[in-house]
PDB file of C-alpha atoms and ligand atoms in Angstrom:
ATOM      1  CA  MET A 264      60.400 100.015  78.932  1.00 55.00           C
ATOM      2  CA  PRO A 265      59.543 103.473  77.438  1.00 59.00           C
ATOM      3  CA  THR A 266      60.072 103.630  73.676  1.00 70.00           C
ATOM      4  CA  ALA A 267      62.490 106.567  74.004  1.00 81.00           C
ATOM      5  CA  ALA A 268      64.870 104.483  76.144  1.00 77.00           C
ATOM      6  CA  LEU A 269      64.622 101.566  73.704  1.00 74.00           C
ATOM      7  CA  ASP A 270      65.271 103.904  70.767  1.00 93.00           C
ATOM      8  CA  LEU A 271      68.310 105.320  72.504  1.00 96.00           C
ATOM      9  CA  LYS A 272      69.733 101.856  73.141  1.00 96.00           C
ATOM     10  CA  GLU A 273      69.112 100.844  69.554  1.00 96.00           C
ATOM     11  CA  ALA A 274      70.728 104.050  68.298  1.00 97.00           C
ATOM     12  CA  ILE A 275      73.804 103.342  70.450  1.00 98.00           C
ATOM     13  CA  LEU A 276      74.101  99.794  69.101  1.00 98.00           C
ATOM     14  CA  GLN A 277      73.682 101.082  65.538  1.00 97.00           C
ATOM     15  CA  LEU A 278      76.400 103.718  66.021  1.00 98.00           C
ATOM     16  CA  LYS A 279      78.656 101.113  67.628  1.00 98.00           C
ATOM     17  CA  LYS A 280      78.341  99.011  64.474  1.00 98.00           C
ATOM     18  CA  GLU A 281      78.883 101.947  62.099  1.00 97.00           C
ATOM     19  CA  ARG A 282      81.993 103.088  63.995  1.00 98.00           C
ATOM     20  CA  ASN A 283      83.332  99.554  64.497  1.00 98.00           C
ATOM     21  CA  ALA A 284      83.517 100.389  68.193  1.00 98.00           C
ATOM     22  CA  VAL A 285      83.833  98.284  71.295  1.00 98.00           C
ATOM     23  CA  ILE A 286      82.112  99.456  74.486  1.00 98.00           C
ATOM     24  CA  LEU A 287      84.141  98.713  77.616  1.00 98.00           C
ATOM     25  CA  ALA A 288      82.467  99.423  80.972  1.00 98.00           C
ATOM     26  CA  HIS A 289      83.698  99.358  84.541  1.00 98.00           C
ATOM     27  CA  ASN A 290      81.762  97.434  87.196  1.00 98.00           C
ATOM     28  CA  TYR A 291      80.684 100.759  88.780  1.00 98.00           C
ATOM     29  CA  GLN A 292      78.789 102.012  85.733  1.00 98.00           C
ATOM     30  CA  THR A 293      75.008 102.242  85.884  1.00 97.00           C
ATOM     31  CA  GLY A 294      73.110  99.060  84.999  1.00 97.00           C
ATOM     32  CA  ASP A 295      71.821 100.384  81.667  1.00 97.00           C
ATOM     33  CA  ILE A 296      75.382 101.114  80.498  1.00 98.00           C
ATOM     34  CA  GLN A 297      76.709  97.755  81.746  1.00 98.00           C
ATOM     35  CA  ASP A 298      73.925  95.959  79.865  1.00 98.00           C
ATOM     36  CA  LEU A 299      74.947  97.588  76.562  1.00 97.00           C
ATOM     37  CA  ALA A 300      78.678  97.008  76.967  1.00 98.00           C
ATOM     38  CA  ASP A 301      80.694  94.351  75.150  1.00 98.00           C
ATOM     39  CA  TYR A 302      82.747  93.775  78.281  1.00 98.00           C
ATOM     40  CA  VAL A 303      82.223  94.750  81.929  1.00 98.00           C
ATOM     41  CA  GLY A 304      85.054  94.321  84.404  1.00 98.00           C
ATOM     42  CA  ASP A 305      87.656  95.696  86.792  1.00 97.00           C
ATOM     43  CA  SER A 306      90.580  97.947  85.903  1.00 97.00           C
ATOM     44  CA  LEU A 307      92.855  95.016  85.105  1.00 96.00           C
ATOM     45  CA  GLY A 308      90.414  93.171  82.860  1.00 97.00           C
ATOM     46  CA  LEU A 309      89.570  96.400  81.081  1.00 98.00           C
ATOM     47  CA  ALA A 310      93.255  97.184  80.457  1.00 97.00           C
ATOM     48  CA  TYR A 311      93.738  93.737  78.857  1.00 96.00           C
ATOM     49  CA  LYS A 312      90.593  94.132  76.740  1.00 98.00           C
ATOM     50  CA  ALA A 313      91.673  97.592  75.584  1.00 98.00           C
ATOM     51  CA  LYS A 314      95.076  96.278  74.559  1.00 97.00           C
ATOM     52  CA  GLU A 315      93.690  93.265  72.720  1.00 97.00           C
ATOM     53  CA  THR A 316      90.733  94.748  70.838  1.00 98.00           C
ATOM     54  CA  ASP A 317      90.736  94.975  67.053  1.00 96.00           C
ATOM     55  CA  ALA A 318      87.870  97.507  66.962  1.00 98.00           C
ATOM     56  CA  ASP A 319      88.663 100.946  65.489  1.00 98.00           C
ATOM     57  CA  VAL A 320      87.100 102.845  68.377  1.00 98.00           C
ATOM     58  CA  ILE A 321      87.269 102.114  72.103  1.00 98.00           C
ATOM     59  CA  CYS A 322      84.327 103.724  73.855  1.00 98.00           C
ATOM     60  CA  PHE A 323      85.333 103.644  77.509  1.00 98.00           C
ATOM     61  CA  CYS A 324      82.565 103.895  80.085  1.00 98.00           C
ATOM     62  CA  GLY A 325      84.445 104.449  83.295  1.00 98.00           C
ATOM     63  CA  VAL A 326      86.551 107.316  84.559  1.00 98.00           C
ATOM     64  CA  HIS A 327      89.183 109.314  82.702  1.00 98.00           C
ATOM     65  CA  PHE A 328      92.306 107.496  83.947  1.00 98.00           C
ATOM     66  CA  MET A 329      90.826 104.211  82.653  1.00 98.00           C
ATOM     67  CA  ALA A 330      90.168 105.608  79.163  1.00 98.00           C
ATOM     68  CA  GLU A 331      93.636 107.180  79.210  1.00 98.00           C
ATOM     69  CA  THR A 332      95.118 103.775  80.075  1.00 98.00           C
ATOM     70  CA  ALA A 333      93.326 102.291  77.050  1.00 98.00           C
ATOM     71  CA  LYS A 334      94.915 104.945  74.791  1.00 98.00           C
ATOM     72  CA  ILE A 335      98.351 104.366  76.344  1.00 98.00           C
ATOM     73  CA  VAL A 336      98.297 100.609  75.661  1.00 98.00           C
ATOM     74  CA  ASN A 337      96.560 100.804  72.276  1.00 98.00           C
ATOM     75  CA  PRO A 338      97.520 104.167  70.734  1.00 98.00           C
ATOM     76  CA  SER A 339      96.359 103.518  67.173  1.00 98.00           C
ATOM     77  CA  LYS A 340      92.721 103.365  68.334  1.00 98.00           C
ATOM     78  CA  THR A 341      90.337 106.274  68.708  1.00 98.00           C
ATOM     79  CA  VAL A 342      89.486 106.306  72.427  1.00 98.00           C
ATOM     80  CA  VAL A 343      86.397 108.197  73.548  1.00 98.00           C
ATOM     81  CA  LEU A 344      84.606 108.498  76.884  1.00 98.00           C
ATOM     82  CA  PRO A 345      81.098 109.795  77.615  1.00 98.00           C
ATOM     83  CA  ASP A 346      82.198 112.538  80.045  1.00 98.00           C
ATOM     84  CA  ARG A 347      85.659 114.106  80.002  1.00 98.00           C
ATOM     85  CA  ASP A 348      85.180 115.324  83.593  1.00 98.00           C
ATOM     86  CA  ALA A 349      84.776 111.836  85.067  1.00 98.00           C
ATOM     87  CA  GLY A 350      87.841 112.038  87.306  1.00 98.00           C
ATOM     88  CA  CYS A 351      88.893 110.160  90.442  1.00 98.00           C
ATOM     89  CA  SER A 352      89.770 111.396  93.928  1.00 97.00           C
ATOM     90  CA  LEU A 353      92.790 109.092  94.001  1.00 98.00           C
ATOM     91  CA  GLU A 354      94.121 110.580  90.776  1.00 98.00           C
ATOM     92  CA  GLU A 355      93.572 114.071  92.224  1.00 98.00           C
ATOM     93  CA  SER A 356      95.438 113.167  95.407  1.00 98.00           C
ATOM     94  CA  CYS A 357      98.722 112.653  93.561  1.00 98.00           C
ATOM     95  CA  PRO A 358      99.421 115.406  91.002  1.00 98.00           C
ATOM     96  CA  GLY A 359     102.303 114.554  88.652  1.00 98.00           C
ATOM     97  CA  PRO A 360     104.370 117.667  89.489  1.00 98.00           C
ATOM     98  CA  GLU A 361     104.110 116.875  93.222  1.00 98.00           C
ATOM     99  CA  LEU A 362     105.335 113.317  92.756  1.00 98.00           C
ATOM    100  CA  GLU A 363     108.110 114.562  90.473  1.00 98.00           C
ATOM    101  CA  ALA A 364     109.263 117.056  93.123  1.00 98.00           C
ATOM    102  CA  PHE A 365     109.083 114.391  95.854  1.00 98.00           C
ATOM    103  CA  LEU A 366     111.209 111.957  93.846  1.00 98.00           C
ATOM    104  CA  GLU A 367     113.727 114.709  93.063  1.00 98.00           C
ATOM    105  CA  ALA A 368     113.957 115.643  96.759  1.00 98.00           C
ATOM    106  CA  ASN A 369     114.421 111.962  97.714  1.00 98.00           C
ATOM    107  CA  LYS A 370     116.775 110.941  94.897  1.00 98.00           C
ATOM    108  CA  GLU A 371     119.250 109.279  97.253  1.00 98.00           C
ATOM    109  CA  LYS A 372     116.590 106.734  98.281  1.00 98.00           C
ATOM    110  CA  ASN A 373     116.488 105.262  94.757  1.00 98.00           C
ATOM    111  CA  TYR A 374     112.820 104.350  95.177  1.00 98.00           C
ATOM    112  CA  TYR A 375     111.191 101.579  93.156  1.00 98.00           C
ATOM    113  CA  VAL A 376     107.917 103.388  92.448  1.00 98.00           C
ATOM    114  CA  ILE A 377     104.697 101.363  92.205  1.00 98.00           C
ATOM    115  CA  ALA A 378     101.604 103.274  91.144  1.00 98.00           C
ATOM    116  CA  TYR A 379      98.053 102.082  91.555  1.00 98.00           C
ATOM    117  CA  ILE A 380      96.447 102.462  88.112  1.00 98.00           C
ATOM    118  CA  ASN A 381      94.108 105.175  89.523  1.00 98.00           C
ATOM    119  CA  CYS A 382      96.501 107.983  88.544  1.00 98.00           C
ATOM    120  CA  SER A 383      97.322 110.264  85.620  1.00 98.00           C
ATOM    121  CA  ALA A 384      99.580 109.431  82.659  1.00 98.00           C
ATOM    122  CA  HIS A 385     102.108 111.877  84.141  1.00 98.00           C
ATOM    123  CA  VAL A 386     102.272 109.831  87.372  1.00 98.00           C
ATOM    124  CA  LYS A 387     102.424 106.549  85.436  1.00 98.00           C
ATOM    125  CA  ALA A 388     105.355 107.922  83.450  1.00 98.00           C
ATOM    126  CA  LEU A 389     107.284 108.493  86.694  1.00 98.00           C
ATOM    127  CA  CYS A 390     106.829 104.909  87.891  1.00 98.00           C
ATOM    128  CA  ASP A 391     108.594 101.582  87.548  1.00 98.00           C
ATOM    129  CA  VAL A 392     105.451  99.492  87.457  1.00 98.00           C
ATOM    130  CA  ILE A 393     101.678  99.914  87.714  1.00 98.00           C
ATOM    131  CA  CYS A 394      99.276  97.731  89.664  1.00 98.00           C
ATOM    132  CA  THR A 395      95.536  97.373  90.108  1.00 98.00           C
ATOM    133  CA  SER A 396      93.644  96.100  93.124  1.00 98.00           C
ATOM    134  CA  GLY A 397      93.459  92.751  91.325  1.00 97.00           C
ATOM    135  CA  ASN A 398      97.222  92.210  91.034  1.00 98.00           C
ATOM    136  CA  ALA A 399      98.808  94.554  93.625  1.00 98.00           C
ATOM    137  CA  VAL A 400     100.037  91.702  95.838  1.00 98.00           C
ATOM    138  CA  ARG A 401     101.694  89.909  92.892  1.00 98.00           C
ATOM    139  CA  ILE A 402     103.285  93.102  91.621  1.00 98.00           C
ATOM    140  CA  VAL A 403     104.735  94.021  95.022  1.00 98.00           C
ATOM    141  CA  GLU A 404     106.042  90.463  95.484  1.00 98.00           C
ATOM    142  CA  GLN A 405     108.014  90.885  92.233  1.00 98.00           C
ATOM    143  CA  ALA A 406     109.606  94.204  93.233  1.00 98.00           C
ATOM    144  CA  PRO A 407     113.401  94.180  93.617  1.00 98.00           C
ATOM    145  CA  ALA A 408     114.340  93.178  97.166  1.00 97.00           C
ATOM    146  CA  ASP A 409     117.250  95.629  97.353  1.00 97.00           C
ATOM    147  CA  ARG A 410     115.298  98.867  96.733  1.00 98.00           C
ATOM    148  CA  PRO A 411     112.827 100.728  98.966  1.00 98.00           C
ATOM    149  CA  ILE A 412     109.312 100.908  97.533  1.00 98.00           C
ATOM    150  CA  LEU A 413     107.240 104.039  97.215  1.00 98.00           C
ATOM    151  CA  PHE A 414     103.562 103.151  96.684  1.00 99.00           C
ATOM    152  CA  VAL A 415     101.280 105.841  95.232  1.00 98.00           C
ATOM    153  CA  PRO A 416      98.574 107.150  95.521  1.00 98.00           C
ATOM    154  CA  ASP A 417      96.279 104.949  97.689  1.00 98.00           C
ATOM    155  CA  ALA A 418      97.472 104.613 101.297  1.00 98.00           C
ATOM    156  CA  ASN A 419      94.697 102.133 102.158  1.00 98.00           C
ATOM    157  CA  LEU A 420      95.437  99.742  99.301  1.00 98.00           C
ATOM    158  CA  GLY A 421      99.161 100.153 100.070  1.00 98.00           C
ATOM    159  CA  ALA A 422      98.666  99.285 103.754  1.00 98.00           C
ATOM    160  CA  TRP A 423      96.619  96.207 102.821  1.00 98.00           C
ATOM    161  CA  VAL A 424      99.318  95.038 100.391  1.00 98.00           C
ATOM    162  CA  MET A 425     101.981  95.503 103.073  1.00 98.00           C
ATOM    163  CA  GLN A 426      99.957  93.234 105.377  1.00 98.00           C
ATOM    164  CA  GLN A 427      99.529  90.622 102.642  1.00 98.00           C
ATOM    165  CA  THR A 428     103.156  90.559 101.516  1.00 98.00           C
ATOM    166  CA  GLY A 429     105.093  91.535 104.637  1.00 98.00           C
ATOM    167  CA  ARG A 430     106.979  94.035 102.445  1.00 98.00           C
ATOM    168  CA  LYS A 431     107.475  97.481 103.945  1.00 98.00           C
ATOM    169  CA  MET A 432     106.621 100.402 101.654  1.00 98.00           C
ATOM    170  CA  ASP A 433     106.477 104.182 101.943  1.00 98.00           C
ATOM    171  CA  LEU A 434     102.898 105.211 101.220  1.00 98.00           C
ATOM    172  CA  TRP A 435     101.589 108.309  99.454  1.00 98.00           C
ATOM    173  CA  GLN A 436      98.658 109.557 101.538  1.00 98.00           C
ATOM    174  CA  GLY A 437      95.891 109.473  98.924  1.00 98.00           C
ATOM    175  CA  SER A 438      92.475 107.895  99.322  1.00 98.00           C
ATOM    176  CA  CYS A 439      89.239 107.124  97.510  1.00 97.00           C
ATOM    177  CA  TYR A 440      86.585 109.487  98.795  1.00 96.00           C
ATOM    178  CA  VAL A 441      83.891 106.786  98.357  1.00 96.00           C
ATOM    179  CA  HIS A 442      85.564 103.851 100.085  1.00 96.00           C
ATOM    180  CA  VAL A 443      86.773 105.800 103.133  1.00 95.00           C
ATOM    181  CA  GLU A 444      83.108 106.616 103.909  1.00 93.00           C
ATOM    182  CA  PHE A 445      82.331 103.035 104.970  1.00 94.00           C
ATOM    183  CA  THR A 446      82.672 102.578 108.727  1.00 93.00           C
ATOM    184  CA  ARG A 447      82.779  99.641 111.123  1.00 94.00           C
ATOM    185  CA  ASP A 448      79.635 100.906 112.852  1.00 93.00           C
ATOM    186  CA  SER A 449      77.586 101.084 109.658  1.00 91.00           C
ATOM    187  CA  ILE A 450      78.615  97.558 108.651  1.00 93.00           C
ATOM    188  CA  ASN A 451      78.103  96.166 112.159  1.00 94.00           C
ATOM    189  CA  GLN A 452      74.553  97.504 112.093  1.00 92.00           C
ATOM    190  CA  ILE A 453      73.811  95.390 109.007  1.00 91.00           C
ATOM    191  CA  LYS A 454      75.625  92.408 110.490  1.00 92.00           C
ATOM    192  CA  ALA A 455      73.307  92.631 113.506  1.00 93.00           C
ATOM    193  CA  GLU A 456      70.389  92.195 111.112  1.00 93.00           C
ATOM    194  CA  TYR A 457      72.036  89.372 109.116  1.00 94.00           C
ATOM    195  CA  PRO A 458      74.308  87.588 111.617  1.00 94.00           C
ATOM    196  CA  ASP A 459      75.293  84.853 109.128  1.00 95.00           C
ATOM    197  CA  ALA A 460      76.229  87.324 106.356  1.00 96.00           C
ATOM    198  CA  LEU A 461      79.726  87.336 104.876  1.00 97.00           C
ATOM    199  CA  VAL A 462      81.393  90.680 104.148  1.00 97.00           C
ATOM    200  CA  VAL A 463      83.363  91.388 100.974  1.00 97.00           C
ATOM    201  CA  ALA A 464      85.205  94.724 100.812  1.00 97.00           C
ATOM    202  CA  HIS A 465      87.396  96.587  98.352  1.00 98.00           C
ATOM    203  CA  PRO A 466      91.001  97.190  99.512  1.00 98.00           C
ATOM    204  CA  GLU A 467      90.485 100.965  99.144  1.00 98.00           C
ATOM    205  CA  CYS A 468      88.449 100.761 102.395  1.00 97.00           C
ATOM    206  CA  THR A 469      90.083 101.750 105.681  1.00 97.00           C
ATOM    207  CA  GLU A 470      91.807  99.130 107.827  1.00 98.00           C
ATOM    208  CA  ALA A 471      88.968  99.252 110.390  1.00 97.00           C
ATOM    209  CA  VAL A 472      86.554  98.124 107.675  1.00 96.00           C
ATOM    210  CA  ARG A 473      88.947  95.638 106.057  1.00 97.00           C
ATOM    211  CA  LEU A 474      89.330  93.913 109.414  1.00 97.00           C
ATOM    212  CA  LEU A 475      85.579  93.176 109.418  1.00 96.00           C
ATOM    213  CA  ALA A 476      85.687  91.638 105.961  1.00 97.00           C
ATOM    214  CA  ASP A 477      85.768  87.917 105.177  1.00 98.00           C
ATOM    215  CA  GLU A 478      87.311  88.765 101.800  1.00 98.00           C
ATOM    216  CA  VAL A 479      89.154  91.864 100.563  1.00 98.00           C
ATOM    217  CA  CYS A 480      89.489  91.960  96.784  1.00 98.00           C
ATOM    218  CA  SER A 481      89.107  93.757  93.462  1.00 97.00           C
ATOM    219  CA  THR A 482      85.664  94.252  91.952  1.00 97.00           C
ATOM    220  CA  GLU A 483      86.180  91.343  89.509  1.00 97.00           C
ATOM    221  CA  LYS A 484      87.149  88.928  92.269  1.00 97.00           C
ATOM    222  CA  MET A 485      83.976  89.956  94.128  1.00 98.00           C
ATOM    223  CA  VAL A 486      81.995  88.228  91.382  1.00 98.00           C
ATOM    224  CA  THR A 487      83.722  84.879  92.012  1.00 98.00           C
ATOM    225  CA  PHE A 488      83.521  85.341  95.775  1.00 98.00           C
ATOM    226  CA  CYS A 489      79.763  85.980  95.713  1.00 98.00           C
ATOM    227  CA  LYS A 490      79.056  83.114  93.295  1.00 98.00           C
ATOM    228  CA  GLU A 491      81.026  80.642  95.409  1.00 98.00           C
ATOM    229  CA  ALA A 492      80.130  81.854  98.925  1.00 97.00           C
ATOM    230  CA  PRO A 493      78.424  79.103 100.941  1.00 97.00           C
ATOM    231  CA  VAL A 494      75.875  81.554 102.424  1.00 97.00           C
ATOM    232  CA  GLU A 495      72.917  83.502 101.020  1.00 97.00           C
ATOM    233  CA  ASN A 496      73.536  86.925 102.602  1.00 96.00           C
ATOM    234  CA  ILE A 497      76.577  88.901 101.526  1.00 96.00           C
ATOM    235  CA  ILE A 498      77.360  92.511 102.476  1.00 95.00           C
ATOM    236  CA  VAL A 499      79.150  94.186  99.570  1.00 96.00           C
ATOM    237  CA  VAL A 500      81.365  97.053 100.689  1.00 96.00           C
ATOM    238  CA  THR A 501      82.172  99.000  97.557  1.00 96.00           C
ATOM    239  CA  GLU A 502      80.635 101.423  95.058  1.00 96.00           C
ATOM    240  CA  SER A 503      76.935 100.884  94.310  1.00 94.00           C
ATOM    241  CA  GLY A 504      77.277  99.968  90.596  1.00 95.00           C
ATOM    242  CA  MET A 505      78.851  96.663  91.623  1.00 96.00           C
ATOM    243  CA  LEU A 506      75.497  95.387  92.847  1.00 95.00           C
ATOM    244  CA  HIS A 507      74.061  95.308  89.302  1.00 96.00           C
ATOM    245  CA  ARG A 508      76.770  92.981  88.005  1.00 97.00           C
ATOM    246  CA  LEU A 509      76.695  90.822  91.138  1.00 97.00           C
ATOM    247  CA  ARG A 510      72.917  90.421  91.067  1.00 96.00           C
ATOM    248  CA  LYS A 511      73.133  89.252  87.456  1.00 97.00           C
ATOM    249  CA  GLU A 512      75.956  86.800  88.076  1.00 97.00           C
ATOM    250  CA  ALA A 513      74.935  85.502  91.509  1.00 97.00           C
ATOM    251  CA  PRO A 514      71.109  85.643  91.318  1.00 97.00           C
ATOM    252  CA  ASP A 515      70.647  83.130  94.130  1.00 97.00           C
ATOM    253  CA  LYS A 516      72.398  85.406  96.655  1.00 97.00           C
ATOM    254  CA  ASN A 517      70.964  88.217  98.771  1.00 96.00           C
ATOM    255  CA  LEU A 518      73.508  90.958  98.066  1.00 95.00           C
ATOM    256  CA  ILE A 519      73.311  93.799 100.540  1.00 93.00           C
ATOM    257  CA  ALA A 520      74.870  97.169  99.734  1.00 89.00           C
ATOM    258  CA  GLY A 521      77.447  98.155 102.335  1.00 82.00           C
ATOM    259  CA  PRO A 522      76.151 101.397 103.833  1.00 72.00           C
ATOM    260  CA  THR A 523      78.115 104.450 104.875  1.00 65.00           C
ATOM    261  CA  ASP A 524      77.080 106.487 107.886  1.00 59.00           C
ATOM    262  CA  ARG A 525      75.556 109.046 105.561  1.00 53.00           C
ATOM    263  CA  CYS A 526      73.742 107.001 102.972  1.00 57.00           C
ATOM    264  CA  ALA A 527      72.649 103.422 102.367  1.00 52.00           C
ATOM    265  CA  CYS A 528      74.432 103.128  99.080  1.00 62.00           C
ATOM    266  CA  ALA A 529      77.771 104.615  98.039  1.00 88.00           C
ATOM    267  CA  ASP A 530      77.840 106.243  94.609  1.00 93.00           C
ATOM    268  CA  CYS A 531      81.057 107.470  92.996  1.00 96.00           C
ATOM    269  CA  ARG A 532      80.040 110.824  91.547  1.00 96.00           C
ATOM    270  CA  PHE A 533      82.670 110.468  88.825  1.00 98.00           C
ATOM    271  CA  MET A 534      81.556 107.019  87.667  1.00 98.00           C
ATOM    272  CA  LYS A 535      77.957 108.201  87.673  1.00 97.00           C
ATOM    273  CA  MET A 536      78.661 111.167  85.350  1.00 98.00           C
ATOM    274  CA  ASN A 537      78.262 108.780  82.413  1.00 98.00           C
ATOM    275  CA  THR A 538      74.734 108.375  81.046  1.00 98.00           C
ATOM    276  CA  LEU A 539      73.200 106.620  78.046  1.00 97.00           C
ATOM    277  CA  GLU A 540      72.666 110.025  76.377  1.00 97.00           C
ATOM    278  CA  LYS A 541      76.348 110.939  76.765  1.00 98.00           C
ATOM    279  CA  LEU A 542      77.365 107.469  75.589  1.00 98.00           C
ATOM    280  CA  HIS A 543      75.253 107.992  72.468  1.00 98.00           C
ATOM    281  CA  ASP A 544      76.734 111.433  71.822  1.00 98.00           C
ATOM    282  CA  CYS A 545      80.334 110.348  72.230  1.00 98.00           C
ATOM    283  CA  LEU A 546      79.854 107.500  69.739  1.00 98.00           C
ATOM    284  CA  ASP A 547      78.101 109.907  67.374  1.00 98.00           C
ATOM    285  CA  LYS A 548      80.669 112.738  67.509  1.00 98.00           C
ATOM    286  CA  LEU A 549      83.682 110.633  68.536  1.00 98.00           C
ATOM    287  CA  GLU A 550      84.272 113.232  71.241  1.00 98.00           C
ATOM    288  CA  PRO A 551      85.482 113.697  73.957  1.00 98.00           C
ATOM    289  CA  ARG A 552      88.563 111.903  72.742  1.00 98.00           C
ATOM    290  CA  VAL A 553      91.660 110.917  74.719  1.00 98.00           C
ATOM    291  CA  GLU A 554      94.840 112.308  73.168  1.00 98.00           C
ATOM    292  CA  LEU A 555      98.342 112.233  74.650  1.00 97.00           C
ATOM    293  CA  PRO A 556     101.721 113.608  73.557  1.00 98.00           C
ATOM    294  CA  GLU A 557     103.625 110.594  72.166  1.00 98.00           C
ATOM    295  CA  ASP A 558     106.643 110.943  74.492  1.00 98.00           C
ATOM    296  CA  LEU A 559     104.388 110.977  77.583  1.00 98.00           C
ATOM    297  CA  ARG A 560     102.347 108.041  76.252  1.00 98.00           C
ATOM    298  CA  ALA A 561     105.472 105.973  75.604  1.00 98.00           C
ATOM    299  CA  ARG A 562     106.867 106.708  79.101  1.00 98.00           C
ATOM    300  CA  ALA A 563     103.535 105.758  80.699  1.00 98.00           C
ATOM    301  CA  GLU A 564     103.266 102.615  78.573  1.00 98.00           C
ATOM    302  CA  ALA A 565     106.460 100.960  79.857  1.00 98.00           C
ATOM    303  CA  PRO A 566     105.282 100.466  83.481  1.00 98.00           C
ATOM    304  CA  LEU A 567     101.830  99.399  82.255  1.00 98.00           C
ATOM    305  CA  LEU A 568     103.307  96.728  79.988  1.00 97.00           C
ATOM    306  CA  ARG A 569     105.490  95.559  82.879  1.00 98.00           C
ATOM    307  CA  MET A 570     102.311  95.187  84.926  1.00 97.00           C
ATOM    308  CA  LEU A 571     100.544  93.195  82.205  1.00 95.00           C
ATOM    309  CA  GLU A 572     103.569  90.877  81.909  1.00 94.00           C
ATOM    310  CA  GLN A 573     103.923  90.442  85.670  1.00 96.00           C
ATOM    311  CA  SER A 574     100.277  89.623  86.251  1.00 91.00           C
ATOM    312  CA  ARG A 575      99.845  86.936  83.596  1.00 77.00           C
TER     313      ARG A 575
HETATM  314  P1  13P B 247      88.853  97.677  90.512  1.00 94.98           P
HETATM  315  O1  13P B 247      90.065  97.592  89.654  1.00 94.98           O
HETATM  316  O2  13P B 247      88.869  96.690  91.661  1.00 94.98           O
HETATM  317  O3  13P B 247      87.611  97.541  89.694  1.00 94.98           O
HETATM  318  O4  13P B 247      88.813  99.091  91.226  1.00 94.98           O
HETATM  319  C1  13P B 247      88.702 100.299  90.524  1.00 94.98           C
HETATM  320  C2  13P B 247      88.277 101.436  91.346  1.00 94.98           C
HETATM  321  O5  13P B 247      88.246 102.551  90.924  1.00 94.98           O
HETATM  322  C3  13P B 247      87.888 101.151  92.710  1.00 94.98           C
HETATM  323  O6  13P B 247      87.373 102.306  93.295  1.00 94.98           O
HETATM  324 FE1  SF4 B 248      88.195 106.880  92.034  1.00 94.98          FE
HETATM  325 FE2  SF4 B 248      87.019 106.048  94.233  1.00 94.98          FE
HETATM  326 FE3  SF4 B 248      85.545 106.658  92.117  1.00 94.98          FE
HETATM  327 FE4  SF4 B 248      87.091 104.430  92.121  1.00 94.98          FE
HETATM  328  S1  SF4 B 248      85.305 104.863  93.408  1.00 94.98           S
HETATM  329  S2  SF4 B 248      86.902 105.938  90.467  1.00 94.98           S
HETATM  330  S3  SF4 B 248      88.846 105.160  93.321  1.00 94.98           S
HETATM  331  S4  SF4 B 248      86.826 108.092  93.310  1.00 94.98           S
END
């Protein structure tokens, strides 16, 4: 490895110590960031870790809504992220003022609002409970039976949860721009090459793709699935960063990146905004920092805490 890269890693670890920081990284981060992190996981695992940490600084390598969630559940900590512009197409698809206007216009329905964690603090504050892909089925099963459910913002995850639970929900029409790129044709082409391969897909994929999958699950559950699968070849239909974690944890498996029609490997441009250099700088300057007005934070915290309680 070039000395400059080694120096940078050492400098990051040194700063981490000086700041008493914990580095939390999502499964879609680049391999070099994952390898430096104290914990790598899915949105649910990361939310628990953020809440439980006793470090002074949470350095969140993921996208903005994830770092914001860390600040909401653990407000006394300094929360920084390498790139403030690391957004999410799902978050963008459901602006807070639009949801607020929709709920006002549909007041008589008395919706029980469930928000996928991929949304802003404003949207969280308007909801009854939050869910992640790892606990969405459990959360929907615990929703009051006598109220209609509005599920925001991911229509694909929502449709999958409806199929799993048999519970009807009204779905906000948001989507993840990465996961909707996978197609049946592109996956079938790989299956033709590896006829015995199993397919694991994220629930943000379209129904056509989910129907081809042997398992539909969160990124964390993909690790268990790949470790335990009774076959060597597994087609992994999610963002490319996942392959790094899977190859480390299931080294005996041939893990094949699910291709889209346009490229062999799907990168989330937001997740990939983070680099080792930016990670170093944010630990050095403790910027960019996540800050939230206290009333908004407190309103967004209630449905997140409900989620954490309901998914234990
Ligand atoms: P997970 O919670 O399954 O890691 O999903 C997060 C995400 O952003 C998927 O695109
Ligand atoms: Fe958002 Fe999709 Fe990127 Fe996940 S992969 S952070 S849902 S844009």
